[in-house]
Amino acid sequence: MKISTWSPLALALSAALPASADVLITEYVEGSSNNKAVEITNLGSDSVSLDNWAVKIASNNNTSFGSTIALSGALAAGDSLVIGNSSASTDITDVSQITSGSVNFNGNDVVALIDGNDNVIDSLGELALGSNYAKDVTLRRQEGSVGRTDLTATFDVSAEWQSFDQDTFDGLGCSGLSACDGGGGGNTFTCDDQTLTPIYAVQGSGDKSPLVPDGSFESEDTYYVSGVVTAVTTDLYKGFWLQDANGDGDTSTSDGLYILTGSEPVGIEPGMQVCAGGKVKEFFNLTELDAQSNQWEVIDTVGELVATDIEIGEDEALEDALERYEGMKVRLTQSSDMVVTRNFGFDFDAFRNNMVLSHEAPLVKPTQLYIAGSAEAAALAAENAQNQLYIETDTKAPNGVVPYFPGLDADQGYIRIGDVVTNLEGVMGYSFSKYRLVATNEITAGDFVREEDRTAAPQTFADTNVKVASFNVLNYFTSASAVGGDLNVTCDDQADADASRGCNRGTKDAAEFELQRAKIVNALEAMDADIVGLMEIENNGFGDNGALADLVTELNTRFADEADHYTYVTPAVDDLNQGAFLGGDAIQVALIYRAAVVSPSGDAVVVRMPEQHISGENPDGETRQLDKFQRDSLVQTFSVVDEQTLSIAVSHFKSKGSGCYEDWVAGEFDDDPADLQGRCNEFRVSAAETLGNALADIKGDIIALGDFNAYGQEDPMRVMTDYDAASAERKIVTAAGTSIAGVTLDEAAREVGNGFGYVNLATSFLGDEAFSYTFDGELGSLDHAVGNQGVVSKLTGVEDWHINAVESTLFQYSGRFTGELVKSTNPYSSSDHDPVIISLNYEEAAEMFKLRFKNKSVFWVQPAINGNIDSDRPWLRWKKNRKYTQDSPFLQDMGVAYGDTVSLSVRLWGFIDIPCGDAVIDEKTVAVFRGLQCKIK
């Protein structure tokens, strides 16, 4: 096929040449999908040869033609020639003399009729403009029109063209300018004389239509259905939804059906009785009727149908239940028991905002409950995959808006994971392997039935006198120019810190930072912990202009009493990178504490973590050098009540998102590994082993806390806790190619020994209810606090304070994807991780005392305290001593304690009371009887 390229000079010359007034483009069809056509009509009295003529198309705002459809033969006087897309509907192809895939335009292209001498005979559109002059319409030439030969002249479509609805085809192929039926255009489809198939018979009782043969995705015959329109959708699904008003009374068959039109069905509204015809298709498991090319007609308007309540049977899988409602207008009720398992927010997979529900309870990450690689974990993963219902809107939800919940508000109208959603209506679709309810109504805050609401502060446990917390502060960075902090260790210069993808991982916007700081500080104030381990705070030094100092300074403004103020742990200069930074990552871990409650005992210890430097070949034969790093951990021993010691180790292990050597050689560098532990698992195992070894020689109570980036039953946490190497069916191994500070750790993978025996405090105290994080609609704990037996014996309570994991990310400090949504400084959505709070009771040492009676006489006497005689030992022989302590039952029965004032005496011969005097019970209280006198020394 010859393609001509038109230069501006050639265009100008052609515009000046004489044009034929006898042959014009008389009809232009820019319909749905491939429904594109051009009609050329000979309006003269003589036949015209079209040899070497062509129809040319210039796409968008191009200045040259990219498509050419060659013409030939004679066009008789009064006749029309139709040139249609070869994949158009039969309404077009049946009347087309020429079909070609090049007949393809989108309403903003130039279409020109060119003769054999490259003269422009007629045209639509304006070169280099690309305006949507004819999108989704049929254009028909008005009487008295003349050919348009200047392709660069302003094109006014209304001057010579009459516009009709999209997919109007009834004028194609008729002689002259009018439609075949005399004008008007429109849909000519009818169901008259057709046999109607009930919608429920199209759906059937299985997971696919019985009308679609096995091994095929389309029915062999065309079927006609009739029903009431329940919704019209033009974006997520392009068509409308029909439902049988009466149904067949069989709950195993759906009474609704999706009608595919491929574009907005003009003139269709909910409540209309519509008949449609087409082949039945299983489009990626969605049963639909393909009625493209306007294969439908409106019969009547009967009023909207009442939505059907969704009911899930006992022990029925959610996917099986939703199949029964596919295509129907449905409603969620409290009895449906559909709860939020992923809050409304940005879905990176679909690149749109939506929400996910599950039946009865939010989904839990399988490796939070079951050992990675176990049959139980695999079974729960499969179960979770079938227990999801996406809540969608037809058009993409604007940033910061929930179209079906206009009352969204950070302080009152919020949504939390675990909420039961009620009164939400929509049509049930299926796409991308998930059922999707396309919402069609609006609900209010009261329609979210909530069992676990927000709390203003964490739970207070009785007898607690030391509180320890772990908190990931979601990239608390101060190095941007708008904030004014020092540069972090990875920054080249200030421009790097201010760049959108530079060394600063936090916000560069001053207002967003102020919001972040307020939310984090409000959360820390409410937590009221004595020691807090922090993660994701910028690694820009321990000076006054660092992120750590900024946070602590702001936090201390909330407490008028200096006894409540915090300070932070500063490692020794020799332990820091360049004498200033904790390791080499842009973020670091940190420890803050209340000096009035606890005090550091000795210097902090920096635990250097393994690096991985190794090359490997993936299954495709590609070789790559892997250089991976982890953040240093920080350990500080504190003196607590009565000089007892508590050591806190704060860590932030390698994330699951980046790939390591083991993932590369397994072909899982860009995918979730089969054992569901995420990437770099072995690298985290090496970190866990390194941390455990570093803590091994520390005496006293130990808590290792932080963001371990591992769920409760994944390998790193089992290494820290109860892993039994001898009995384990699946062995836990370290990463290969690791070293610490240049010293080789493991050249090859190595099986680890038994776990370090720490107790996971949250899972021990809270059981299966423990979680601090949500990802992809599944709850689990990445944030942990593990303690030794000394800590366990002092435990009064543990709480994962759910201020973040169950909340919407839309209320976080970042303005990305949130539009004009009003934020709040409240602590909810202050981070993406929940703080873990450990409450402990350190008993004060019992005050020890000794009370002695010394009989230095030759008589037997009876010692008396407050006039009472010890019935178990009433007599004290001559020249003997007697000792009482806080453990003596005689004094315990009287309630005598350290510091009490008591009256002491002796009874000579059992009836003569000789007073010794009053004495304060302390470490050494002595009453001496000699020479018929008793004195206190």
Tab-separated table of N, CA, C and O in Angstrom, residues 310-312 318 331-340 357-362 387 418-422 449 451:
chain	number	residue	atom	x	y	z
A	310	ILE	N	-27.226	-9.580	50.280
A	310	ILE	CA	-26.237	-10.646	50.153
A	310	ILE	C	-26.256	-11.506	51.414
A	310	ILE	O	-26.165	-10.996	52.532
A	311	GLU	N	-26.368	-12.801	51.219
A	311	GLU	CA	-26.317	-13.749	52.326
A	311	GLU	C	-25.259	-14.805	52.014
A	311	GLU	O	-25.262	-15.386	50.925
A	312	ILE	N	-24.384	-15.038	52.957
A	312	ILE	CA	-23.349	-16.056	52.784
A	312	ILE	C	-23.686	-17.216	53.698
A	312	ILE	O	-23.890	-17.031	54.913
A	318	LEU	N	-16.654	-17.471	50.283
A	318	LEU	CA	-17.194	-16.209	49.809
A	318	LEU	C	-17.308	-16.192	48.291
A	318	LEU	O	-18.311	-15.721	47.740
A	331	ARG	N	-27.151	-5.686	47.987
A	331	ARG	CA	-26.973	-4.785	49.129
A	331	ARG	C	-26.278	-5.541	50.252
A	331	ARG	O	-26.577	-6.714	50.520
A	332	LEU	N	-25.348	-4.866	50.913
A	332	LEU	CA	-24.680	-5.433	52.081
A	332	LEU	C	-25.473	-5.074	53.330
A	332	LEU	O	-25.870	-3.924	53.522
A	333	THR	N	-25.714	-6.063	54.166
A	333	THR	CA	-26.408	-5.839	55.423
A	333	THR	C	-25.508	-6.291	56.561
A	333	THR	O	-24.449	-6.895	56.347
A	334	GLN	N	-25.937	-6.039	57.786
A	334	GLN	CA	-25.140	-6.491	58.919
A	334	GLN	C	-25.074	-8.012	58.944
A	334	GLN	O	-24.065	-8.593	59.350
A	335	SER	N	-26.135	-8.663	58.470
A	335	SER	CA	-26.133	-10.127	58.412
A	335	SER	C	-25.180	-10.649	57.342
A	335	SER	O	-24.727	-11.789	57.420
A	336	SER	N	-24.877	-9.817	56.338
A	336	SER	CA	-23.894	-10.238	55.343
A	336	SER	C	-22.534	-10.430	55.977
A	336	SER	O	-21.721	-11.239	55.519
A	337	ASP	N	-22.274	-9.666	57.043
A	337	ASP	CA	-21.038	-9.782	57.833
A	337	ASP	C	-19.798	-9.626	56.958
A	337	ASP	O	-18.851	-10.411	57.037
A	338	MET	N	-19.816	-8.580	56.126
A	338	MET	CA	-18.668	-8.261	55.288
A	338	MET	C	-17.894	-7.124	55.940
A	338	MET	O	-18.428	-6.027	56.136
A	339	VAL	N	-16.656	-7.396	56.290
A	339	VAL	CA	-15.860	-6.438	57.047
A	339	VAL	C	-14.733	-5.889	56.179
A	339	VAL	O	-14.273	-6.522	55.228
A	340	VAL	N	-14.286	-4.709	56.523
A	340	VAL	CA	-13.175	-4.086	55.809
A	340	VAL	C	-11.889	-4.844	56.147
A	340	VAL	O	-11.526	-4.985	57.314
A	357	LEU	N	-13.239	-5.957	51.088
A	357	LEU	CA	-13.948	-6.573	52.216
A	357	LEU	C	-13.673	-8.070	52.237
A	357	LEU	O	-13.351	-8.680	51.213
A	358	SER	N	-13.826	-8.657	53.414
A	358	SER	CA	-13.764	-10.107	53.570
A	358	SER	C	-14.921	-10.528	54.460
A	358	SER	O	-15.564	-9.696	55.104
A	359	HIS	N	-15.183	-11.815	54.501
A	359	HIS	CA	-16.334	-12.306	55.254
A	359	HIS	C	-15.942	-12.623	56.694
A	359	HIS	O	-14.969	-13.317	56.939
A	360	GLU	N	-16.691	-12.082	57.615
A	360	GLU	CA	-16.643	-12.367	59.050
A	360	GLU	C	-15.490	-11.699	59.792
A	360	GLU	O	-15.660	-11.231	60.909
A	361	ALA	N	-14.306	-11.659	59.239
A	361	ALA	CA	-13.167	-11.080	59.943
A	361	ALA	C	-12.129	-10.638	58.922
A	361	ALA	O	-12.055	-11.184	57.823
A	362	PRO	N	-11.296	-9.648	59.274
A	362	PRO	CA	-10.207	-9.271	58.375
A	362	PRO	C	-9.273	-10.448	58.138
A	362	PRO	O	-9.119	-11.333	58.995
A	387	ASN	N	-11.479	-15.069	49.671
A	387	ASN	CA	-12.319	-14.363	50.638
A	387	ASN	C	-12.122	-12.853	50.506
A	387	ASN	O	-11.779	-12.173	51.455
A	418	GLY	N	-11.901	-3.948	59.910
A	418	GLY	CA	-12.737	-4.653	60.882
A	418	GLY	C	-14.156	-4.142	60.936
A	418	GLY	O	-15.044	-4.813	61.486
A	419	ASP	N	-14.415	-2.949	60.360
A	419	ASP	CA	-15.780	-2.422	60.327
A	419	ASP	C	-16.660	-3.310	59.449
A	419	ASP	O	-16.258	-3.719	58.357
A	420	VAL	N	-17.885	-3.585	59.911
A	420	VAL	CA	-18.882	-4.262	59.091
A	420	VAL	C	-19.569	-3.201	58.231
A	420	VAL	O	-20.086	-2.215	58.755
A	421	VAL	N	-19.569	-3.390	56.918
A	421	VAL	CA	-20.168	-2.413	56.002
A	421	VAL	C	-21.625	-2.803	55.749
A	421	VAL	O	-21.913	-3.936	55.364
A	422	THR	N	-22.516	-1.869	55.964
A	422	THR	CA	-23.943	-2.130	55.768
A	422	THR	C	-24.551	-1.089	54.837
A	422	THR	O	-24.019	0.014	54.682
A	449	VAL	N	-20.460	-0.451	60.943
A	449	VAL	CA	-20.703	-0.985	62.287
A	449	VAL	C	-19.360	-1.426	62.865
A	449	VAL	O	-18.702	-2.302	62.319
A	451	GLU	N	-16.858	-2.664	66.024
A	451	GLU	CA	-16.676	-3.273	67.335
A	451	GLU	C	-15.468	-2.673	68.060
A	451	GLU	O	-15.504	-2.457	69.258
